[in-house]
């Protein structure tokens, strides 16, 4: 009998309470640097990525749904949404210009605005700036810059001296100009629904103009002239968007405006207060956002389809005029604005239901910014 068997039998004959409790088994593990590194590697390869991927997946779902909806939308609908976002930025910019324009000369405001826009553009494009400066159509780029200069000088002068709602309403003559130029130059086909939406919106503008009333003065004529220049901007951007990047269009606009307004701004310079500096810089920031959005909108959608949406600016200007300058719209303005809103909603519904070519539905064929 071996010693192990004997010990086992002896333990078997002992009473239960006399059995010694088994000693806990102590396992000694020597941790080395290699073992710790291996464990860390396994943890990083399994647990951490799983935990990291779980949360972003939940957060990405709304963004993925929004992106899917955006890609499935027609080009005209996408352009419409970008236009509304652009007009919101422009409403803020117009409010700031009206605030600063009480004492600061307009050329000074515009030169600071353009300097801020150029700085933002340079920061965004970075080392690609030399490539952004290159254009295959310098003549049209220069013409677009002159259109922009004329629209700003005429339209913003009217804005400073007229109530925001009236100045904005007078500028809606641009819609008619854009439609006519789109037919003559771009050869776009304007269907009956768009003509109806255009007629409704223009009727609202006509009501608010009150022909023969106090709004028909020299500043009103400047607003209409600014609208004509604005139509030139729209058509030129539509043509340039076929071959030029958004940043290139904005760069050339800034170059033309800076060169044209440089000397007038120097001679008319008025030292701004800190608040006025903040207003002018803010004008540049929101103006840059609005310019980019409206350029991309016209690169996506048809000019004649997006033009009636310009009436959204009237609603935003009316709200801003009331909240900031206590300009309470009268009954005539309210009736006109209702007609404008009706034409805008009709256009949005038509754009959402319009069918686009298959290539446009799959991807944006125009150059991306």
mmCIF file of C-alpha atoms in Angstrom, residues 168-330:
data_model
loop_
_atom_site.group_PDB
_atom_site.id
_atom_site.type_symbol
_atom_site.label_atom_id
_atom_site.label_comp_id
_atom_site.label_asym_id
_atom_site.label_seq_id
_atom_site.Cartn_x
_atom_site.Cartn_y
_atom_site.Cartn_z
ATOM 1 C CA UNK A 168 -36.485 93.988 -49.806
ATOM 2 C CA UNK A 169 -39.825 94.055 -51.638
ATOM 3 C CA UNK A 170 -38.466 96.479 -54.222
ATOM 4 C CA UNK A 171 -35.580 94.124 -54.824
ATOM 5 C CA UNK A 172 -37.944 91.378 -55.915
ATOM 6 C CA UNK A 173 -37.989 92.814 -59.391
ATOM 7 C CA UNK A 174 -34.915 90.567 -59.670
ATOM 8 C CA UNK A 175 -37.219 87.541 -59.894
ATOM 9 C CA UNK A 176 -38.780 88.762 -63.117
ATOM 10 C CA UNK A 177 -35.376 89.688 -64.541
ATOM 11 C CA UNK A 178 -33.944 86.267 -63.681
ATOM 12 C CA UNK A 179 -36.822 84.431 -65.330
ATOM 13 C CA UNK A 180 -36.519 86.433 -68.526
ATOM 14 C CA UNK A 181 -32.724 86.083 -68.655
ATOM 15 C CA UNK A 182 -32.967 82.352 -67.931
ATOM 16 C CA UNK A 183 -35.216 81.959 -70.954
ATOM 17 C CA UNK A 184 -33.102 84.144 -73.248
ATOM 18 C CA UNK A 185 -29.590 83.135 -72.189
ATOM 19 C CA UNK A 186 -29.788 79.751 -70.487
ATOM 20 C CA UNK A 187 -32.559 78.436 -72.752
ATOM 21 C CA UNK A 188 -34.422 77.082 -69.720
ATOM 22 C CA UNK A 189 -38.037 76.029 -70.188
ATOM 23 C CA UNK A 190 -40.390 77.677 -67.679
ATOM 24 C CA UNK A 191 -43.552 75.655 -67.235
ATOM 25 C CA UNK A 192 -46.996 76.917 -66.356
ATOM 26 C CA UNK A 193 -46.679 76.170 -62.632
ATOM 27 C CA UNK A 194 -43.573 78.288 -62.261
ATOM 28 C CA UNK A 195 -45.217 81.128 -64.128
ATOM 29 C CA UNK A 196 -48.171 80.903 -61.732
ATOM 30 C CA UNK A 197 -45.878 80.946 -58.689
ATOM 31 C CA UNK A 198 -43.959 83.864 -60.159
ATOM 32 C CA UNK A 199 -47.169 85.794 -60.872
ATOM 33 C CA UNK A 200 -48.464 85.258 -57.339
ATOM 34 C CA UNK A 201 -45.219 86.396 -55.760
ATOM 35 C CA UNK A 202 -44.849 89.410 -58.027
ATOM 36 C CA UNK A 203 -48.458 90.408 -57.308
ATOM 37 C CA UNK A 204 -47.564 90.466 -53.628
ATOM 38 C CA UNK A 205 -44.573 92.713 -54.349
ATOM 39 C CA UNK A 206 -46.783 95.011 -56.446
ATOM 40 C CA UNK A 207 -49.272 95.321 -53.600
ATOM 41 C CA UNK A 208 -46.544 96.322 -51.153
ATOM 42 C CA UNK A 209 -45.029 98.803 -53.597
ATOM 43 C CA UNK A 210 -48.228 100.886 -53.549
ATOM 44 C CA UNK A 211 -47.606 102.564 -56.936
ATOM 45 C CA UNK A 212 -47.627 106.329 -56.512
ATOM 46 C CA UNK A 213 -46.982 106.037 -52.774
ATOM 47 C CA UNK A 214 -44.037 107.172 -50.703
ATOM 48 C CA UNK A 215 -41.966 104.110 -51.534
ATOM 49 C CA UNK A 216 -41.511 105.263 -55.145
ATOM 50 C CA UNK A 217 -38.554 107.604 -54.731
ATOM 51 C CA UNK A 218 -34.884 107.758 -55.728
ATOM 52 C CA UNK A 219 -33.878 105.053 -53.278
ATOM 53 C CA UNK A 220 -36.640 102.844 -54.664
ATOM 54 C CA UNK A 221 -35.153 103.204 -58.141
ATOM 55 C CA UNK A 222 -31.755 102.239 -56.714
ATOM 56 C CA UNK A 223 -33.312 99.114 -55.238
ATOM 57 C CA UNK A 224 -34.756 98.136 -58.631
ATOM 58 C CA UNK A 225 -31.411 98.798 -60.337
ATOM 59 C CA UNK A 226 -29.745 96.627 -57.707
ATOM 60 C CA UNK A 227 -32.264 93.903 -58.550
ATOM 61 C CA UNK A 228 -31.207 94.057 -62.189
ATOM 62 C CA UNK A 229 -27.570 93.631 -61.178
ATOM 63 C CA UNK A 230 -28.643 90.778 -58.914
ATOM 64 C CA UNK A 231 -30.244 89.009 -61.856
ATOM 65 C CA UNK A 232 -26.926 89.321 -63.666
ATOM 66 C CA UNK A 233 -25.220 87.647 -60.705
ATOM 67 C CA UNK A 234 -27.695 84.778 -60.778
ATOM 68 C CA UNK A 235 -27.300 84.064 -64.469
ATOM 69 C CA UNK A 236 -23.508 84.401 -64.433
ATOM 70 C CA UNK A 237 -23.213 82.040 -61.443
ATOM 71 C CA UNK A 238 -25.407 79.528 -63.222
ATOM 72 C CA UNK A 239 -23.079 79.617 -66.241
ATOM 73 C CA UNK A 240 -19.859 79.641 -64.199
ATOM 74 C CA UNK A 241 -21.090 76.779 -62.030
ATOM 75 C CA UNK A 242 -20.778 74.396 -64.969
ATOM 76 C CA UNK A 243 -16.972 74.627 -64.946
ATOM 77 C CA UNK A 244 -15.811 76.703 -61.955
ATOM 78 C CA UNK A 245 -15.482 75.839 -58.284
ATOM 79 C CA UNK A 246 -17.514 77.759 -55.714
ATOM 80 C CA UNK A 247 -14.350 79.067 -54.048
ATOM 81 C CA UNK A 248 -13.035 80.327 -57.382
ATOM 82 C CA UNK A 249 -16.218 82.303 -58.004
ATOM 83 C CA UNK A 250 -16.076 83.841 -54.529
ATOM 84 C CA UNK A 251 -12.362 84.665 -54.857
ATOM 85 C CA UNK A 252 -12.810 86.534 -58.125
ATOM 86 C CA UNK A 253 -15.808 88.418 -56.763
ATOM 87 C CA UNK A 254 -13.735 89.502 -53.783
ATOM 88 C CA UNK A 255 -10.823 90.592 -55.965
ATOM 89 C CA UNK A 256 -13.035 92.758 -58.174
ATOM 90 C CA UNK A 257 -14.820 94.372 -55.211
ATOM 91 C CA UNK A 258 -11.576 95.066 -53.324
ATOM 92 C CA UNK A 259 -9.955 96.713 -56.331
ATOM 93 C CA UNK A 260 -13.025 98.799 -57.152
ATOM 94 C CA UNK A 261 -13.729 99.983 -53.585
ATOM 95 C CA UNK A 262 -10.148 100.388 -52.352
ATOM 96 C CA UNK A 263 -9.716 104.104 -53.063
ATOM 97 C CA UNK A 264 -13.278 105.196 -52.121
ATOM 98 C CA UNK A 265 -12.975 103.384 -48.794
ATOM 99 C CA UNK A 266 -9.658 105.116 -48.016
ATOM 100 C CA UNK A 267 -10.981 108.609 -48.774
ATOM 101 C CA UNK A 268 -14.272 108.077 -46.925
ATOM 102 C CA UNK A 269 -12.808 106.143 -43.984
ATOM 103 C CA UNK A 270 -14.495 106.877 -40.642
ATOM 104 C CA UNK A 271 -12.866 105.471 -37.467
ATOM 105 C CA UNK A 272 -15.277 102.795 -36.210
ATOM 106 C CA UNK A 273 -16.145 102.158 -32.575
ATOM 107 C CA UNK A 274 -15.585 98.644 -31.156
ATOM 108 C CA UNK A 275 -19.284 97.900 -31.671
ATOM 109 C CA UNK A 276 -19.107 99.054 -35.283
ATOM 110 C CA UNK A 277 -16.016 96.916 -35.848
ATOM 111 C CA UNK A 278 -17.956 93.931 -34.507
ATOM 112 C CA UNK A 279 -20.876 94.743 -36.816
ATOM 113 C CA UNK A 280 -18.636 94.971 -39.896
ATOM 114 C CA UNK A 281 -16.793 91.741 -39.094
ATOM 115 C CA UNK A 282 -20.133 90.009 -38.477
ATOM 116 C CA UNK A 283 -21.332 91.272 -41.857
ATOM 117 C CA UNK A 284 -18.335 89.580 -43.456
ATOM 118 C CA UNK A 285 -18.869 86.275 -41.652
ATOM 119 C CA UNK A 286 -22.579 85.839 -42.360
ATOM 120 C CA UNK A 287 -22.120 87.282 -45.837
ATOM 121 C CA UNK A 288 -19.546 84.594 -46.608
ATOM 122 C CA UNK A 289 -21.915 81.865 -45.454
ATOM 123 C CA UNK A 290 -24.741 83.292 -47.525
ATOM 124 C CA UNK A 291 -22.593 83.657 -50.647
ATOM 125 C CA UNK A 292 -21.399 80.059 -50.451
ATOM 126 C CA UNK A 293 -24.899 78.709 -49.877
ATOM 127 C CA UNK A 294 -26.520 80.642 -52.706
ATOM 128 C CA UNK A 295 -23.699 79.718 -55.104
ATOM 129 C CA UNK A 296 -24.100 76.015 -54.322
ATOM 130 C CA UNK A 297 -27.892 76.356 -54.626
ATOM 131 C CA UNK A 298 -27.651 77.696 -58.167
ATOM 132 C CA UNK A 299 -25.112 75.038 -59.056
ATOM 133 C CA UNK A 300 -27.651 72.372 -58.055
ATOM 134 C CA UNK A 301 -31.008 73.730 -59.179
ATOM 135 C CA UNK A 302 -32.361 75.581 -62.186
ATOM 136 C CA UNK A 303 -32.280 79.369 -61.987
ATOM 137 C CA UNK A 304 -35.932 79.762 -63.014
ATOM 138 C CA UNK A 305 -36.984 77.159 -60.417
ATOM 139 C CA UNK A 306 -35.094 78.785 -57.536
ATOM 140 C CA UNK A 307 -35.835 82.418 -58.400
ATOM 141 C CA UNK A 308 -39.361 82.522 -56.866
ATOM 142 C CA UNK A 309 -37.910 81.380 -53.531
ATOM 143 C CA UNK A 310 -36.258 84.774 -53.320
ATOM 144 C CA UNK A 311 -39.510 85.950 -51.755
ATOM 145 C CA UNK A 312 -38.515 84.221 -48.509
ATOM 146 C CA UNK A 313 -36.180 87.162 -47.972
ATOM 147 C CA UNK A 314 -39.209 89.414 -47.654
ATOM 148 C CA UNK A 315 -40.641 87.448 -44.758
ATOM 149 C CA UNK A 316 -37.290 87.403 -42.987
ATOM 150 C CA UNK A 317 -36.736 91.120 -43.601
ATOM 151 C CA UNK A 318 -40.180 91.936 -42.221
ATOM 152 C CA UNK A 319 -39.481 90.001 -39.019
ATOM 153 C CA UNK A 320 -36.022 91.568 -38.624
ATOM 154 C CA UNK A 321 -37.371 95.065 -39.246
ATOM 155 C CA UNK A 322 -39.982 94.624 -36.549
ATOM 156 C CA UNK A 323 -37.711 93.015 -33.949
ATOM 157 C CA UNK A 324 -34.666 95.259 -34.408
ATOM 158 C CA UNK A 325 -35.973 98.577 -35.793
ATOM 159 C CA UNK A 326 -39.599 98.528 -34.560
ATOM 160 C CA UNK A 327 -40.851 98.705 -38.151
ATOM 161 C CA UNK A 328 -44.388 97.395 -37.783
ATOM 162 C CA UNK A 329 -45.773 96.231 -41.138
ATOM 163 C CA UNK A 330 -49.148 97.651 -42.120
#
